[in-house]
Amino acid sequence: MALIETSPPASLWSRLVGRLERFGRRFRPRFDWIAADVTDRCNLRCTFCGTDHSGRSGTVMDRTTFQRLCGLMPLVADGACLLSCRFEPLLHPCLMDLIESIPACSRRKVAFTTSLAMPLDDETIGRLGASGIHHVNVSVESLRADVYEAIRRGGRFAGFLDNLGRLAARFAVPGAPRLRFITVVLQENVDELVSIVETCATRYGGSHHELRHVYEPLGAARRGRRLRGHARPGRYRLRPVHDR
């Protein structure tokens, strides 16, 4: 009777990870993105989100799986390994432990998006600021309390602003991750898009700001269709006001 090995021995896996890391250092990135949710939950129910949250089990990525993900990080460019896709990564109870377990040579590959809706203590923000990852995207659909709480169901505007202010202050320290922003263009916020972008750049030190459609109309990007009288959805690299 022959026994079939269904999973590689630890030593074999370690050698494979080492080869991937060497491959990533020698060649240009082989993949555009890696999107790997570390949780399957969100703490908000945003009006524009199409994710079905029924039947979610609260599963989080375990350390073994995460270590295997670390082996793939050298295959993408800096900031292209996303620890979030549809869900909130800060709900993972050991997120900072996982990030701090990433080899130093791969930390810059990592980024994630957060709503900043859950309470964050200063220790977590400090560890995030010292983590060495590439950037953090913050979702901000409005800077008006009534509009924010109408769009971000379950969110508290005061708590969001408190988190954002402390995170921006920590990320202003040299060597900290970059702070980026994403805004989904909606009927409710279209009149304040310019104000949102300006405030995120000047008050909170954002380096990039991406404006997104809820759904990208077929061919809209190719035709360059614009929102009349408003900012066009797309990615914008921000500069200080005095450089304009």
PDB file of C-alpha atoms in Angstrom:
ATOM      1  CA  MET A   1       0.000   0.000   0.000  1.00  0.00           C
ATOM      2  CA  ALA A   2       1.359   3.395  -0.979  1.00  0.00           C
ATOM      3  CA  LEU A   3       0.787   6.495   1.123  1.00  0.00           C
ATOM      4  CA  ILE A   4       0.047   9.683  -0.808  1.00  0.00           C
ATOM      5  CA  GLU A   5       1.348  12.930   0.667  1.00  0.00           C
ATOM      6  CA  THR A   6      -1.551  15.400   0.375  1.00  0.00           C
ATOM      7  CA  SER A   7       0.348  18.463   1.600  1.00  0.00           C
ATOM      8  CA  PRO A   8       4.020  19.366   1.166  1.00  0.00           C
ATOM      9  CA  PRO A   9       6.322  18.849   4.147  1.00  0.00           C
ATOM     10  CA  ALA A  10       7.307  21.993   5.998  1.00  0.00           C
ATOM     11  CA  SER A  11      10.875  21.831   4.670  1.00  0.00           C
ATOM     12  CA  LEU A  12       9.660  21.553   1.069  1.00  0.00           C
ATOM     13  CA  TRP A  13       7.285  24.464   1.551  1.00  0.00           C
ATOM     14  CA  SER A  14      10.078  26.561   3.069  1.00  0.00           C
ATOM     15  CA  ARG A  15      12.278  25.883   0.054  1.00  0.00           C
ATOM     16  CA  LEU A  16       9.442  26.843  -2.292  1.00  0.00           C
ATOM     17  CA  VAL A  17       8.856  30.112  -0.411  1.00  0.00           C
ATOM     18  CA  GLY A  18      12.576  30.875  -0.590  1.00  0.00           C
ATOM     19  CA  ARG A  19      12.614  30.310  -4.334  1.00  0.00           C
ATOM     20  CA  LEU A  20       9.599  32.571  -4.800  1.00  0.00           C
ATOM     21  CA  GLU A  21      11.290  35.326  -2.798  1.00  0.00           C
ATOM     22  CA  ARG A  22      14.480  35.049  -4.862  1.00  0.00           C
ATOM     23  CA  PHE A  23      12.430  34.981  -8.058  1.00  0.00           C
ATOM     24  CA  GLY A  24      10.576  38.123  -6.999  1.00  0.00           C
ATOM     25  CA  ARG A  25      13.819  39.981  -6.319  1.00  0.00           C
ATOM     26  CA  ARG A  26      15.366  39.056  -9.668  1.00  0.00           C
ATOM     27  CA  PHE A  27      12.449  39.654 -12.007  1.00  0.00           C
ATOM     28  CA  ARG A  28       9.774  42.255 -12.489  1.00  0.00           C
ATOM     29  CA  PRO A  29       6.384  41.584 -10.813  1.00  0.00           C
ATOM     30  CA  ARG A  30       4.543  38.672 -12.402  1.00  0.00           C
ATOM     31  CA  PHE A  31       1.057  39.591 -11.205  1.00  0.00           C
ATOM     32  CA  ASP A  32      -0.776  42.911 -11.135  1.00  0.00           C
ATOM     33  CA  TRP A  33      -2.547  42.304  -7.821  1.00  0.00           C
ATOM     34  CA  ILE A  34      -3.120  39.859  -5.034  1.00  0.00           C
ATOM     35  CA  ALA A  35      -6.443  40.444  -3.240  1.00  0.00           C
ATOM     36  CA  ALA A  36      -6.776  38.294  -0.139  1.00  0.00           C
ATOM     37  CA  ASP A  37      -9.474  39.098   2.407  1.00  0.00           C
ATOM     38  CA  VAL A  38      -8.316  38.248   5.923  1.00  0.00           C
ATOM     39  CA  THR A  39     -11.920  38.346   7.227  1.00  0.00           C
ATOM     40  CA  ASP A  40     -15.365  37.672   5.765  1.00  0.00           C
ATOM     41  CA  ARG A  41     -17.246  40.388   7.655  1.00  0.00           C
ATOM     42  CA  CYS A  42     -17.993  44.102   7.661  1.00  0.00           C
ATOM     43  CA  ASN A  43     -19.146  46.233  10.568  1.00  0.00           C
ATOM     44  CA  LEU A  44     -21.168  48.585   8.324  1.00  0.00           C
ATOM     45  CA  ARG A  45     -23.965  48.147   5.808  1.00  0.00           C
ATOM     46  CA  CYS A  46     -23.186  50.787   3.209  1.00  0.00           C
ATOM     47  CA  THR A  47     -26.007  51.706   0.848  1.00  0.00           C
ATOM     48  CA  PHE A  48     -23.867  51.252  -2.272  1.00  0.00           C
ATOM     49  CA  CYS A  49     -22.410  47.853  -1.344  1.00  0.00           C
ATOM     50  CA  GLY A  50     -23.733  44.791  -3.171  1.00  0.00           C
ATOM     51  CA  THR A  51     -22.167  42.203  -0.860  1.00  0.00           C
ATOM     52  CA  ASP A  52     -24.554  39.641   0.613  1.00  0.00           C
ATOM     53  CA  HIS A  53     -23.796  39.529   4.331  1.00  0.00           C
ATOM     54  CA  SER A  54     -26.290  36.785   5.197  1.00  0.00           C
ATOM     55  CA  GLY A  55     -24.824  33.556   6.477  1.00  0.00           C
ATOM     56  CA  ARG A  56     -21.391  34.979   7.257  1.00  0.00           C
ATOM     57  CA  SER A  57     -19.569  32.814   9.771  1.00  0.00           C
ATOM     58  CA  GLY A  58     -17.001  35.306  11.032  1.00  0.00           C
ATOM     59  CA  THR A  59     -14.143  33.272   9.581  1.00  0.00           C
ATOM     60  CA  VAL A  60     -10.706  34.889   9.720  1.00  0.00           C
ATOM     61  CA  MET A  61      -7.499  33.916   7.930  1.00  0.00           C
ATOM     62  CA  ASP A  62      -5.308  31.702  10.105  1.00  0.00           C
ATOM     63  CA  ARG A  63      -1.569  32.128  10.542  1.00  0.00           C
ATOM     64  CA  THR A  64      -0.654  29.136   8.382  1.00  0.00           C
ATOM     65  CA  THR A  65      -2.611  30.454   5.416  1.00  0.00           C
ATOM     66  CA  PHE A  66      -1.212  33.936   5.953  1.00  0.00           C
ATOM     67  CA  GLN A  67       2.365  32.640   5.955  1.00  0.00           C
ATOM     68  CA  ARG A  68       1.703  31.010   2.599  1.00  0.00           C
ATOM     69  CA  LEU A  69       0.350  34.324   1.355  1.00  0.00           C
ATOM     70  CA  CYS A  70       3.638  35.923   2.441  1.00  0.00           C
ATOM     71  CA  GLY A  71       5.432  33.605   0.037  1.00  0.00           C
ATOM     72  CA  LEU A  72       3.518  35.120  -2.892  1.00  0.00           C
ATOM     73  CA  MET A  73       4.157  38.754  -1.990  1.00  0.00           C
ATOM     74  CA  PRO A  74       7.471  39.041  -3.887  1.00  0.00           C
ATOM     75  CA  LEU A  75       5.549  38.377  -7.113  1.00  0.00           C
ATOM     76  CA  VAL A  76       3.753  41.746  -7.093  1.00  0.00           C
ATOM     77  CA  ALA A  77       4.792  45.390  -7.064  1.00  0.00           C
ATOM     78  CA  ASP A  78       4.872  47.496  -3.900  1.00  0.00           C
ATOM     79  CA  GLY A  79       1.381  48.137  -2.552  1.00  0.00           C
ATOM     80  CA  ALA A  80      -0.213  45.470  -4.754  1.00  0.00           C
ATOM     81  CA  CYS A  81      -0.868  42.747  -2.167  1.00  0.00           C
ATOM     82  CA  LEU A  82      -4.200  43.769  -0.680  1.00  0.00           C
ATOM     83  CA  LEU A  83      -5.328  42.342   2.650  1.00  0.00           C
ATOM     84  CA  SER A  84      -8.874  43.419   1.853  1.00  0.00           C
ATOM     85  CA  CYS A  85     -11.174  43.093  -1.116  1.00  0.00           C
ATOM     86  CA  ARG A  86     -14.811  43.160   0.022  1.00  0.00           C
ATOM     87  CA  PHE A  87     -14.538  43.044   3.807  1.00  0.00           C
ATOM     88  CA  GLU A  88     -13.075  44.969   6.756  1.00  0.00           C
ATOM     89  CA  PRO A  89      -9.553  43.760   7.662  1.00  0.00           C
ATOM     90  CA  LEU A  90      -9.435  45.567  11.018  1.00  0.00           C
ATOM     91  CA  LEU A  91     -12.052  43.110  12.304  1.00  0.00           C
ATOM     92  CA  HIS A  92      -9.335  40.450  12.356  1.00  0.00           C
ATOM     93  CA  PRO A  93      -8.366  40.206  16.040  1.00  0.00           C
ATOM     94  CA  CYS A  94      -4.707  39.495  15.171  1.00  0.00           C
ATOM     95  CA  LEU A  95      -4.274  41.727  12.123  1.00  0.00           C
ATOM     96  CA  MET A  96      -1.271  43.608  13.486  1.00  0.00           C
ATOM     97  CA  ASP A  97       0.397  40.370  14.588  1.00  0.00           C
ATOM     98  CA  LEU A  98      -0.033  39.015  11.056  1.00  0.00           C
ATOM     99  CA  ILE A  99       1.370  42.171   9.458  1.00  0.00           C
ATOM    100  CA  GLU A 100       4.346  42.183  11.815  1.00  0.00           C
ATOM    101  CA  SER A 101       5.074  38.549  10.874  1.00  0.00           C
ATOM    102  CA  ILE A 102       5.651  39.511   7.213  1.00  0.00           C
ATOM    103  CA  PRO A 103       9.352  39.403   6.265  1.00  0.00           C
ATOM    104  CA  ALA A 104      10.821  42.901   6.232  1.00  0.00           C
ATOM    105  CA  CYS A 105      11.676  42.611   2.536  1.00  0.00           C
ATOM    106  CA  SER A 106       7.988  42.094   1.689  1.00  0.00           C
ATOM    107  CA  ARG A 107       6.290  44.648   3.956  1.00  0.00           C
ATOM    108  CA  ARG A 108       6.175  47.282   1.186  1.00  0.00           C
ATOM    109  CA  LYS A 109       4.146  44.908  -0.961  1.00  0.00           C
ATOM    110  CA  VAL A 110       1.176  45.184   1.402  1.00  0.00           C
ATOM    111  CA  ALA A 111      -1.780  47.563   1.566  1.00  0.00           C
ATOM    112  CA  PHE A 112      -5.399  47.414   2.662  1.00  0.00           C
ATOM    113  CA  THR A 113      -8.622  49.417   2.632  1.00  0.00           C
ATOM    114  CA  THR A 114     -10.603  50.266   5.759  1.00  0.00           C
ATOM    115  CA  SER A 115     -13.719  52.207   6.674  1.00  0.00           C
ATOM    116  CA  LEU A 116     -12.114  53.284   9.999  1.00  0.00           C
ATOM    117  CA  ALA A 117     -15.533  52.737  11.533  1.00  0.00           C
ATOM    118  CA  MET A 118     -14.527  50.599  14.501  1.00  0.00           C
ATOM    119  CA  PRO A 119     -12.900  52.089  17.621  1.00  0.00           C
ATOM    120  CA  LEU A 120      -9.097  52.076  17.314  1.00  0.00           C
ATOM    121  CA  ASP A 121      -6.790  52.568  20.267  1.00  0.00           C
ATOM    122  CA  ASP A 122      -3.530  54.495  20.086  1.00  0.00           C
ATOM    123  CA  GLU A 123      -1.476  51.309  20.345  1.00  0.00           C
ATOM    124  CA  THR A 124      -3.025  49.847  17.182  1.00  0.00           C
ATOM    125  CA  ILE A 125      -2.533  53.105  15.290  1.00  0.00           C
ATOM    126  CA  GLY A 126       1.063  53.293  16.513  1.00  0.00           C
ATOM    127  CA  ARG A 127       1.817  49.739  15.400  1.00  0.00           C
ATOM    128  CA  LEU A 128       0.221  50.410  12.041  1.00  0.00           C
ATOM    129  CA  GLY A 129       2.324  53.541  11.611  1.00  0.00           C
ATOM    130  CA  ALA A 130       5.491  51.566  12.330  1.00  0.00           C
ATOM    131  CA  SER A 131       4.469  48.510  10.297  1.00  0.00           C
ATOM    132  CA  GLY A 132       6.399  49.328   7.120  1.00  0.00           C
ATOM    133  CA  ILE A 133       3.529  48.479   4.763  1.00  0.00           C
ATOM    134  CA  HIS A 134       3.072  50.538   1.606  1.00  0.00           C
ATOM    135  CA  HIS A 135      -0.218  52.346   2.233  1.00  0.00           C
ATOM    136  CA  VAL A 136      -3.653  52.299   3.803  1.00  0.00           C
ATOM    137  CA  ASN A 137      -6.749  53.280   1.835  1.00  0.00           C
ATOM    138  CA  VAL A 138      -9.472  55.006   3.842  1.00  0.00           C
ATOM    139  CA  SER A 139     -13.009  54.973   2.456  1.00  0.00           C
ATOM    140  CA  VAL A 140     -14.651  58.370   2.873  1.00  0.00           C
ATOM    141  CA  GLU A 141     -17.993  58.997   1.175  1.00  0.00           C
ATOM    142  CA  SER A 142     -18.840  62.239   2.965  1.00  0.00           C
ATOM    143  CA  LEU A 143     -17.454  64.726   5.459  1.00  0.00           C
ATOM    144  CA  ARG A 144     -20.919  65.813   6.560  1.00  0.00           C
ATOM    145  CA  ALA A 145     -22.262  63.910   9.544  1.00  0.00           C
ATOM    146  CA  ASP A 146     -25.822  63.440   8.281  1.00  0.00           C
ATOM    147  CA  VAL A 147     -24.759  62.281   4.818  1.00  0.00           C
ATOM    148  CA  TYR A 148     -21.999  60.028   6.167  1.00  0.00           C
ATOM    149  CA  GLU A 149     -24.304  58.220   8.589  1.00  0.00           C
ATOM    150  CA  ALA A 150     -27.029  57.867   5.948  1.00  0.00           C
ATOM    151  CA  ILE A 151     -24.605  56.218   3.515  1.00  0.00           C
ATOM    152  CA  ARG A 152     -22.529  54.303   6.053  1.00  0.00           C
ATOM    153  CA  ARG A 153     -25.306  52.575   7.946  1.00  0.00           C
ATOM    154  CA  GLY A 154     -24.098  51.626  11.391  1.00  0.00           C
ATOM    155  CA  GLY A 155     -21.234  54.116  11.347  1.00  0.00           C
ATOM    156  CA  ARG A 156     -20.673  57.027  13.721  1.00  0.00           C
ATOM    157  CA  PHE A 157     -19.246  60.122  12.060  1.00  0.00           C
ATOM    158  CA  ALA A 158     -17.603  61.392  15.258  1.00  0.00           C
ATOM    159  CA  GLY A 159     -15.794  58.084  15.759  1.00  0.00           C
ATOM    160  CA  PHE A 160     -14.650  58.017  12.134  1.00  0.00           C
ATOM    161  CA  LEU A 161     -13.200  61.538  12.368  1.00  0.00           C
ATOM    162  CA  ASP A 162     -11.420  60.720  15.623  1.00  0.00           C
ATOM    163  CA  ASN A 163      -9.797  57.635  14.078  1.00  0.00           C
ATOM    164  CA  LEU A 164      -8.867  59.527  10.914  1.00  0.00           C
ATOM    165  CA  GLY A 165      -7.303  62.441  12.779  1.00  0.00           C
ATOM    166  CA  ARG A 166      -5.095  60.218  14.928  1.00  0.00           C
ATOM    167  CA  LEU A 167      -4.159  57.974  11.991  1.00  0.00           C
ATOM    168  CA  ALA A 168      -3.220  60.973   9.827  1.00  0.00           C
ATOM    169  CA  ALA A 169      -1.066  62.417  12.613  1.00  0.00           C
ATOM    170  CA  ARG A 170       0.827  59.132  13.029  1.00  0.00           C
ATOM    171  CA  PHE A 171       1.244  58.646   9.278  1.00  0.00           C
ATOM    172  CA  ALA A 172       2.739  62.138   8.960  1.00  0.00           C
ATOM    173  CA  VAL A 173       5.891  60.792  10.630  1.00  0.00           C
ATOM    174  CA  PRO A 174       8.698  60.024   8.123  1.00  0.00           C
ATOM    175  CA  GLY A 175       8.837  56.340   7.227  1.00  0.00           C
ATOM    176  CA  ALA A 176       5.155  55.684   7.967  1.00  0.00           C
ATOM    177  CA  PRO A 177       2.832  54.132   5.368  1.00  0.00           C
ATOM    178  CA  ARG A 178       1.174  56.427   2.866  1.00  0.00           C
ATOM    179  CA  LEU A 179      -2.387  57.522   3.525  1.00  0.00           C
ATOM    180  CA  ARG A 180      -4.714  57.237   0.532  1.00  0.00           C
ATOM    181  CA  PHE A 181      -8.431  57.800   0.121  1.00  0.00           C
ATOM    182  CA  ILE A 182     -11.253  56.251  -1.897  1.00  0.00           C
ATOM    183  CA  THR A 183     -14.633  57.912  -2.467  1.00  0.00           C
ATOM    184  CA  VAL A 184     -17.561  56.257  -4.236  1.00  0.00           C
ATOM    185  CA  VAL A 185     -19.439  58.809  -6.344  1.00  0.00           C
ATOM    186  CA  LEU A 186     -23.114  58.874  -5.327  1.00  0.00           C
ATOM    187  CA  GLN A 187     -26.081  61.172  -5.713  1.00  0.00           C
ATOM    188  CA  GLU A 188     -25.799  61.951  -2.011  1.00  0.00           C
ATOM    189  CA  ASN A 189     -22.206  63.213  -2.163  1.00  0.00           C
ATOM    190  CA  VAL A 190     -21.701  64.507  -5.705  1.00  0.00           C
ATOM    191  CA  ASP A 191     -21.928  68.137  -4.579  1.00  0.00           C
ATOM    192  CA  GLU A 192     -19.077  67.763  -2.070  1.00  0.00           C
ATOM    193  CA  LEU A 193     -16.622  65.677  -4.103  1.00  0.00           C
ATOM    194  CA  VAL A 194     -14.186  68.541  -4.651  1.00  0.00           C
ATOM    195  CA  SER A 195     -14.379  69.510  -0.986  1.00  0.00           C
ATOM    196  CA  ILE A 196     -13.742  65.906   0.111  1.00  0.00           C
ATOM    197  CA  VAL A 197     -10.639  65.617  -2.081  1.00  0.00           C
ATOM    198  CA  GLU A 198      -9.261  68.979  -0.940  1.00  0.00           C
ATOM    199  CA  THR A 199      -9.860  68.262   2.742  1.00  0.00           C
ATOM    200  CA  CYS A 200      -8.308  64.797   2.589  1.00  0.00           C
ATOM    201  CA  ALA A 201      -5.219  66.257   0.897  1.00  0.00           C
ATOM    202  CA  THR A 202      -4.698  69.381   2.980  1.00  0.00           C
ATOM    203  CA  ARG A 203      -5.984  68.408   6.423  1.00  0.00           C
ATOM    204  CA  TYR A 204      -5.168  64.704   6.481  1.00  0.00           C
ATOM    205  CA  GLY A 205      -2.116  64.496   4.204  1.00  0.00           C
ATOM    206  CA  GLY A 206      -3.525  62.139   1.590  1.00  0.00           C
ATOM    207  CA  SER A 207      -1.104  61.234  -1.204  1.00  0.00           C
ATOM    208  CA  HIS A 208      -3.706  59.793  -3.601  1.00  0.00           C
ATOM    209  CA  HIS A 209      -7.478  60.017  -3.924  1.00  0.00           C
ATOM    210  CA  GLU A 210      -9.505  57.631  -6.050  1.00  0.00           C
ATOM    211  CA  LEU A 211     -13.073  58.431  -7.154  1.00  0.00           C
ATOM    212  CA  ARG A 212     -15.055  55.329  -8.062  1.00  0.00           C
ATOM    213  CA  HIS A 213     -18.344  54.474  -9.729  1.00  0.00           C
ATOM    214  CA  VAL A 214     -20.549  51.962  -7.933  1.00  0.00           C
ATOM    215  CA  TYR A 215     -20.600  50.092 -11.245  1.00  0.00           C
ATOM    216  CA  GLU A 216     -18.367  50.958 -14.180  1.00  0.00           C
ATOM    217  CA  PRO A 217     -20.609  51.454 -17.260  1.00  0.00           C
ATOM    218  CA  LEU A 218     -19.431  49.371 -20.216  1.00  0.00           C
ATOM    219  CA  GLY A 219     -16.947  51.429 -22.208  1.00  0.00           C
ATOM    220  CA  ALA A 220     -17.272  54.517 -19.986  1.00  0.00           C
ATOM    221  CA  ALA A 221     -13.586  54.647 -19.120  1.00  0.00           C
ATOM    222  CA  ARG A 222     -12.601  54.281 -22.773  1.00  0.00           C
ATOM    223  CA  ARG A 223     -14.951  57.047 -23.866  1.00  0.00           C
ATOM    224  CA  GLY A 224     -13.758  59.280 -21.018  1.00  0.00           C
ATOM    225  CA  ARG A 225     -17.299  60.145 -19.969  1.00  0.00           C
ATOM    226  CA  ARG A 226     -17.347  62.917 -17.360  1.00  0.00           C
ATOM    227  CA  LEU A 227     -19.665  63.945 -14.583  1.00  0.00           C
ATOM    228  CA  ARG A 228     -20.856  67.334 -15.739  1.00  0.00           C
ATOM    229  CA  GLY A 229     -19.512  70.084 -13.510  1.00  0.00           C
ATOM    230  CA  HIS A 230     -17.902  67.662 -11.062  1.00  0.00           C
ATOM    231  CA  ALA A 231     -14.696  65.704 -10.579  1.00  0.00           C
ATOM    232  CA  ARG A 232     -14.271  62.774 -12.914  1.00  0.00           C
ATOM    233  CA  PRO A 233     -14.034  59.276 -11.388  1.00  0.00           C
ATOM    234  CA  GLY A 234     -10.459  58.031 -11.542  1.00  0.00           C
ATOM    235  CA  ARG A 235      -7.202  58.114  -9.601  1.00  0.00           C
ATOM    236  CA  TYR A 236      -5.557  61.371  -8.665  1.00  0.00           C
ATOM    237  CA  ARG A 237      -2.051  61.933  -7.327  1.00  0.00           C
ATOM    238  CA  LEU A 238      -2.258  64.861  -4.927  1.00  0.00           C
ATOM    239  CA  ARG A 239       0.242  67.686  -4.495  1.00  0.00           C
ATOM    240  CA  PRO A 240       0.530  70.307  -1.746  1.00  0.00           C
ATOM    241  CA  VAL A 241      -1.457  73.461  -2.443  1.00  0.00           C
ATOM    242  CA  HIS A 242       1.680  75.620  -2.722  1.00  0.00           C
ATOM    243  CA  ASP A 243       2.978  73.409  -5.576  1.00  0.00           C
ATOM    244  CA  ARG A 244      -0.048  73.940  -7.798  1.00  0.00           C
TER     245      ARG A 244
END
